[in-house]
mmCIF file of C-alpha atoms in Angstrom:
data_model
loop_
_atom_site.group_PDB
_atom_site.id
_atom_site.type_symbol
_atom_site.label_atom_id
_atom_site.label_comp_id
_atom_site.label_asym_id
_atom_site.label_seq_id
_atom_site.Cartn_x
_atom_site.Cartn_y
_atom_site.Cartn_z
ATOM 1 C CA UNK A 1 49.150 -108.817 -20.016
ATOM 2 C CA UNK A 2 46.188 -109.012 -17.671
ATOM 3 C CA UNK A 3 45.600 -105.530 -16.305
ATOM 4 C CA UNK A 4 42.724 -106.024 -13.868
ATOM 5 C CA UNK A 5 42.810 -109.383 -12.170
ATOM 6 C CA UNK A 6 40.063 -110.830 -10.068
ATOM 7 C CA UNK A 7 40.433 -113.866 -7.877
ATOM 8 C CA UNK A 8 38.953 -116.319 -7.621
ATOM 9 C CA UNK A 9 37.039 -116.761 -10.878
ATOM 10 C CA UNK A 10 34.387 -118.799 -9.063
ATOM 11 C CA UNK A 11 33.653 -118.650 -5.351
ATOM 12 C CA UNK A 12 31.257 -120.830 -3.425
ATOM 13 C CA UNK A 13 30.334 -119.908 0.117
ATOM 14 C CA UNK A 14 27.771 -120.946 2.651
ATOM 15 C CA UNK A 15 24.859 -118.865 3.823
ATOM 16 C CA UNK A 16 26.143 -116.506 6.499
ATOM 17 C CA UNK A 17 29.827 -117.387 6.061
ATOM 18 C CA UNK A 18 32.006 -114.329 5.423
ATOM 19 C CA UNK A 19 33.694 -114.182 2.054
ATOM 20 C CA UNK A 20 36.308 -111.885 0.505
ATOM 21 C CA UNK A 21 36.773 -111.227 -3.169
ATOM 22 C CA UNK A 22 39.975 -109.663 -4.424
ATOM 23 C CA UNK A 23 40.984 -107.403 -7.259
ATOM 24 C CA UNK A 24 44.393 -106.214 -8.338
ATOM 25 C CA UNK A 25 45.497 -103.878 -11.103
ATOM 26 C CA UNK A 26 48.735 -103.201 -12.922
ATOM 27 C CA UNK A 27 47.518 -99.961 -14.522
ATOM 28 C CA UNK A 28 48.271 -97.666 -11.573
ATOM 29 C CA UNK A 29 44.798 -96.206 -11.933
ATOM 30 C CA UNK A 30 43.430 -93.878 -9.308
ATOM 31 C CA UNK A 31 39.838 -95.103 -9.326
ATOM 32 C CA UNK A 32 38.647 -98.610 -8.487
ATOM 33 C CA UNK A 33 35.033 -99.760 -8.614
ATOM 34 C CA UNK A 34 33.020 -102.751 -7.476
ATOM 35 C CA UNK A 35 29.885 -103.655 -9.420
ATOM 36 C CA UNK A 36 27.370 -106.415 -8.706
ATOM 37 C CA UNK A 37 25.686 -108.028 -11.699
ATOM 38 C CA UNK A 38 22.846 -110.513 -11.429
ATOM 39 C CA UNK A 39 21.744 -112.626 -14.346
ATOM 40 C CA UNK A 40 20.474 -110.560 -17.293
ATOM 41 C CA UNK A 41 20.631 -107.364 -15.253
ATOM 42 C CA UNK A 42 22.640 -104.181 -15.354
ATOM 43 C CA UNK A 43 25.908 -104.024 -13.434
ATOM 44 C CA UNK A 44 25.053 -102.187 -10.215
ATOM 45 C CA UNK A 45 27.663 -99.985 -8.590
ATOM 46 C CA UNK A 46 28.349 -100.909 -4.964
ATOM 47 C CA UNK A 47 31.164 -98.480 -4.181
ATOM 48 C CA UNK A 48 34.235 -96.864 -5.615
ATOM 49 C CA UNK A 49 37.552 -95.466 -4.438
ATOM 50 C CA UNK A 50 39.211 -92.379 -5.787
ATOM 51 C CA UNK A 51 42.692 -93.039 -4.475
ATOM 52 C CA UNK A 52 41.994 -93.630 -0.761
ATOM 53 C CA UNK A 53 38.733 -91.726 -0.775
ATOM 54 C CA UNK A 54 35.931 -94.270 -0.299
ATOM 55 C CA UNK A 55 32.481 -93.650 -1.787
ATOM 56 C CA UNK A 56 29.587 -95.886 -0.845
ATOM 57 C CA UNK A 57 26.425 -95.957 -2.945
ATOM 58 C CA UNK A 58 23.365 -95.069 -0.903
ATOM 59 C CA UNK A 59 21.617 -98.376 -1.568
ATOM 60 C CA UNK A 60 24.605 -100.657 -0.995
ATOM 61 C CA UNK A 61 23.715 -102.989 1.884
ATOM 62 C CA UNK A 62 25.743 -102.682 5.099
ATOM 63 C CA UNK A 63 26.619 -106.336 4.592
ATOM 64 C CA UNK A 64 29.052 -105.226 1.884
ATOM 65 C CA UNK A 65 32.323 -103.570 2.777
ATOM 66 C CA UNK A 66 35.495 -102.765 0.930
ATOM 67 C CA UNK A 67 39.166 -102.184 1.596
ATOM 68 C CA UNK A 68 41.855 -100.641 -0.553
ATOM 69 C CA UNK A 69 45.160 -101.087 1.262
ATOM 70 C CA UNK A 70 47.198 -99.662 -1.619
ATOM 71 C CA UNK A 71 46.826 -98.454 -5.208
ATOM 72 C CA UNK A 72 47.018 -101.932 -6.683
ATOM 73 C CA UNK A 73 44.618 -103.923 -4.545
ATOM 74 C CA UNK A 74 40.972 -103.687 -3.597
ATOM 75 C CA UNK A 75 38.861 -106.171 -1.661
ATOM 76 C CA UNK A 76 35.149 -106.762 -1.378
ATOM 77 C CA UNK A 77 34.027 -108.266 1.926
ATOM 78 C CA UNK A 78 30.580 -109.755 2.317
ATOM 79 C CA UNK A 79 30.084 -110.209 6.040
ATOM 80 C CA UNK A 80 27.070 -112.528 6.049
ATOM 81 C CA UNK A 81 26.170 -113.640 2.533
ATOM 82 C CA UNK A 82 22.556 -114.342 1.811
ATOM 83 C CA UNK A 83 21.079 -116.247 -1.097
ATOM 84 C CA UNK A 84 20.277 -112.939 -2.752
ATOM 85 C CA UNK A 85 23.960 -112.029 -2.866
ATOM 86 C CA UNK A 86 24.705 -114.727 -5.428
ATOM 87 C CA UNK A 87 25.897 -112.782 -8.451
ATOM 88 C CA UNK A 88 28.848 -111.862 -10.635
ATOM 89 C CA UNK A 89 31.064 -109.295 -8.912
ATOM 90 C CA UNK A 90 32.993 -107.078 -11.272
ATOM 91 C CA UNK A 91 35.996 -104.975 -10.392
ATOM 92 C CA UNK A 92 36.940 -102.095 -12.655
ATOM 93 C CA UNK A 93 39.487 -99.293 -12.741
ATOM 94 C CA UNK A 94 39.885 -95.968 -14.461
ATOM 95 C CA UNK A 95 42.784 -93.547 -14.528
ATOM 96 C CA UNK A 96 40.534 -90.703 -13.488
ATOM 97 C CA UNK A 97 36.825 -90.264 -13.066
ATOM 98 C CA UNK A 98 35.069 -89.535 -16.354
ATOM 99 C CA UNK A 99 37.340 -91.898 -18.249
ATOM 100 C CA UNK A 100 36.807 -95.362 -19.619
ATOM 101 C CA UNK A 101 36.695 -98.340 -17.308
ATOM 102 C CA UNK A 102 38.883 -101.414 -17.490
ATOM 103 C CA UNK A 103 37.153 -104.494 -16.097
ATOM 104 C CA UNK A 104 38.412 -107.717 -14.649
ATOM 105 C CA UNK A 105 36.890 -111.030 -15.689
ATOM 106 C CA UNK A 106 34.666 -111.061 -12.623
ATOM 107 C CA UNK A 107 34.084 -113.444 -9.732
ATOM 108 C CA UNK A 108 30.950 -115.555 -9.891
ATOM 109 C CA UNK A 109 29.723 -115.992 -6.323
ATOM 110 C CA UNK A 110 27.419 -118.833 -5.346
ATOM 111 C CA UNK A 111 25.779 -118.991 -1.913
ATOM 112 C CA UNK A 112 24.617 -122.394 -0.691
ATOM 113 C CA UNK B 1 20.045 -96.384 -9.494
ATOM 114 C CA UNK B 2 19.723 -97.216 -13.176
ATOM 115 C CA UNK B 3 20.151 -94.384 -15.584
ATOM 116 C CA UNK B 4 20.359 -95.731 -19.112
ATOM 117 C CA UNK B 5 17.846 -97.951 -20.818
ATOM 118 C CA UNK B 6 18.862 -99.900 -23.894
ATOM 119 C CA UNK B 7 16.485 -100.796 -26.669
ATOM 120 C CA UNK B 8 15.838 -103.393 -27.923
ATOM 121 C CA UNK B 9 16.468 -105.827 -25.080
ATOM 122 C CA UNK B 10 17.311 -108.520 -27.612
ATOM 123 C CA UNK B 11 18.337 -108.414 -31.256
ATOM 124 C CA UNK B 12 18.863 -111.324 -33.632
ATOM 125 C CA UNK B 13 20.383 -110.749 -37.074
ATOM 126 C CA UNK B 14 22.270 -112.525 -39.822
ATOM 127 C CA UNK B 15 25.984 -112.131 -40.397
ATOM 128 C CA UNK B 16 26.685 -109.184 -42.657
ATOM 129 C CA UNK B 17 23.685 -107.169 -41.527
ATOM 130 C CA UNK B 18 23.946 -103.995 -39.500
ATOM 131 C CA UNK B 19 22.915 -103.916 -35.845
ATOM 132 C CA UNK B 20 21.573 -100.800 -34.170
ATOM 133 C CA UNK B 21 21.080 -100.439 -30.447
ATOM 134 C CA UNK B 22 19.682 -97.431 -28.657
ATOM 135 C CA UNK B 23 20.192 -95.989 -25.208
ATOM 136 C CA UNK B 24 18.030 -93.418 -23.468
ATOM 137 C CA UNK B 25 18.879 -91.673 -20.230
ATOM 138 C CA UNK B 26 17.214 -89.297 -17.823
ATOM 139 C CA UNK B 27 19.551 -86.641 -16.499
ATOM 140 C CA UNK B 28 22.351 -84.443 -17.790
ATOM 141 C CA UNK B 29 25.608 -86.230 -18.463
ATOM 142 C CA UNK B 30 29.271 -85.471 -19.041
ATOM 143 C CA UNK B 31 29.797 -88.523 -21.199
ATOM 144 C CA UNK B 32 28.208 -91.734 -22.406
ATOM 145 C CA UNK B 33 30.062 -94.979 -22.858
ATOM 146 C CA UNK B 34 29.317 -98.241 -24.634
ATOM 147 C CA UNK B 35 30.615 -101.576 -23.414
ATOM 148 C CA UNK B 36 30.461 -105.144 -24.637
ATOM 149 C CA UNK B 37 30.159 -108.247 -22.464
ATOM 150 C CA UNK B 38 30.600 -111.813 -23.592
ATOM 151 C CA UNK B 39 28.652 -114.347 -21.571
ATOM 152 C CA UNK B 40 30.050 -114.788 -18.077
ATOM 153 C CA UNK B 41 32.916 -112.356 -18.608
ATOM 154 C CA UNK B 42 33.851 -108.811 -17.689
ATOM 155 C CA UNK B 43 32.887 -105.788 -19.731
ATOM 156 C CA UNK B 44 35.083 -104.395 -22.481
ATOM 157 C CA UNK B 45 35.052 -100.698 -23.296
ATOM 158 C CA UNK B 46 34.049 -99.825 -26.871
ATOM 159 C CA UNK B 47 33.579 -96.062 -27.202
ATOM 160 C CA UNK B 48 33.288 -93.011 -24.956
ATOM 161 C CA UNK B 49 31.463 -89.980 -26.339
ATOM 162 C CA UNK B 50 31.422 -86.680 -24.479
ATOM 163 C CA UNK B 51 28.371 -84.502 -24.115
ATOM 164 C CA UNK B 52 29.736 -81.929 -26.571
ATOM 165 C CA UNK B 53 30.288 -84.557 -29.267
ATOM 166 C CA UNK B 54 27.652 -85.822 -31.671
ATOM 167 C CA UNK B 55 29.272 -88.779 -33.367
ATOM 168 C CA UNK B 56 32.292 -91.064 -32.971
ATOM 169 C CA UNK B 57 33.626 -93.957 -34.991
ATOM 170 C CA UNK B 58 35.837 -96.890 -34.151
ATOM 171 C CA UNK B 59 36.325 -99.503 -36.843
ATOM 172 C CA UNK B 60 32.905 -100.967 -37.596
ATOM 173 C CA UNK B 61 31.318 -99.105 -34.688
ATOM 174 C CA UNK B 62 29.521 -95.795 -34.935
ATOM 175 C CA UNK B 63 28.062 -94.031 -31.929
ATOM 176 C CA UNK B 64 25.807 -91.001 -32.015
ATOM 177 C CA UNK B 65 24.672 -88.819 -29.147
ATOM 178 C CA UNK B 66 21.676 -86.494 -29.071
ATOM 179 C CA UNK B 67 21.679 -84.635 -25.762
ATOM 180 C CA UNK B 68 18.441 -82.820 -26.595
ATOM 181 C CA UNK B 69 16.661 -86.176 -26.783
ATOM 182 C CA UNK B 70 18.842 -87.746 -24.094
ATOM 183 C CA UNK B 71 19.596 -90.673 -26.348
ATOM 184 C CA UNK B 72 22.466 -92.461 -28.030
ATOM 185 C CA UNK B 73 22.765 -95.179 -30.619
ATOM 186 C CA UNK B 74 25.417 -97.787 -31.332
ATOM 187 C CA UNK B 75 25.656 -99.067 -34.890
ATOM 188 C CA UNK B 76 27.683 -102.158 -35.716
ATOM 189 C CA UNK B 77 28.143 -102.463 -39.455
ATOM 190 C CA UNK B 78 28.694 -105.704 -41.355
ATOM 191 C CA UNK B 79 28.158 -107.788 -38.239
ATOM 192 C CA UNK B 80 30.015 -111.020 -37.593
ATOM 193 C CA UNK B 81 29.156 -114.063 -35.504
ATOM 194 C CA UNK B 82 31.921 -112.953 -33.121
ATOM 195 C CA UNK B 83 29.928 -109.786 -32.371
ATOM 196 C CA UNK B 84 27.439 -111.941 -30.445
ATOM 197 C CA UNK B 85 27.428 -110.440 -26.944
ATOM 198 C CA UNK B 86 25.543 -108.098 -24.651
ATOM 199 C CA UNK B 87 26.031 -104.391 -25.196
ATOM 200 C CA UNK B 88 25.624 -101.852 -22.403
ATOM 201 C CA UNK B 89 25.518 -98.110 -22.310
ATOM 202 C CA UNK B 90 26.782 -96.278 -19.246
ATOM 203 C CA UNK B 91 26.205 -92.674 -18.285
ATOM 204 C CA UNK B 92 27.418 -90.549 -15.431
ATOM 205 C CA UNK B 93 24.091 -89.749 -13.851
ATOM 206 C CA UNK B 94 23.638 -86.089 -13.091
ATOM 207 C CA UNK B 95 27.174 -85.341 -14.196
ATOM 208 C CA UNK B 96 28.670 -87.394 -11.355
ATOM 209 C CA UNK B 97 31.562 -88.776 -13.481
ATOM 210 C CA UNK B 98 30.705 -92.263 -12.171
ATOM 211 C CA UNK B 99 29.279 -94.662 -14.798
ATOM 212 C CA UNK B 100 25.839 -96.146 -14.228
ATOM 213 C CA UNK B 101 24.852 -98.985 -16.533
ATOM 214 C CA UNK B 102 21.648 -99.894 -18.310
ATOM 215 C CA UNK B 103 20.335 -103.455 -18.646
ATOM 216 C CA UNK B 104 21.888 -103.986 -22.017
ATOM 217 C CA UNK B 105 20.954 -105.331 -25.417
ATOM 218 C CA UNK B 106 21.607 -108.979 -26.110
ATOM 219 C CA UNK B 107 22.826 -109.318 -29.696
ATOM 220 C CA UNK B 108 22.921 -112.637 -31.515
ATOM 221 C CA UNK B 109 24.554 -112.749 -34.945
ATOM 222 C CA UNK B 110 23.797 -115.916 -36.868
ATOM 223 C CA UNK B 111 26.520 -117.204 -39.204
#
């Protein structure tokens, strides 16, 4: 029944070693989002896709990139992770903008 | 950028009591949403209220919206230990239709 699936649940990477987080959805939603959430902080929007239209937040570091090869899948690539990138990464979808979000369980990223 | 601010940051109550959390925001919005997050998990949608609505209910949840004061409240009635979680409001800043989250209220309900 899982509708938004994030893999892996926990990811450990080394400082500077590229890492990819994945998200898939079975809802056929048009919009997919990536949020970064650090401990006891608000989820911070990194970018979102409306279908294939990519929208980058102005303050999202260049180190973060995303791919959406099809409706169901979306990837977050961190090219050179720093210690400050350790966080929970949350993927979410919505059918349209201005509608409720469905979240995955998140990927907890550790950077050693 | 952060739009909503929840108040209080932390709330501790006994089972059976009501819990009220508030959210203030800065710009015009199309809608305001409330979400719940259990520790270390993803967020779960609770209620969406549109800018032309003043109140919505869902089970034990009641949400109000006052656009003149740019504020919203979430009331959980007859709280249960299972309601222990963080609660976030999200607004679409400047009418962008993209949700921006506040820092949340951490609610602890003691059995």
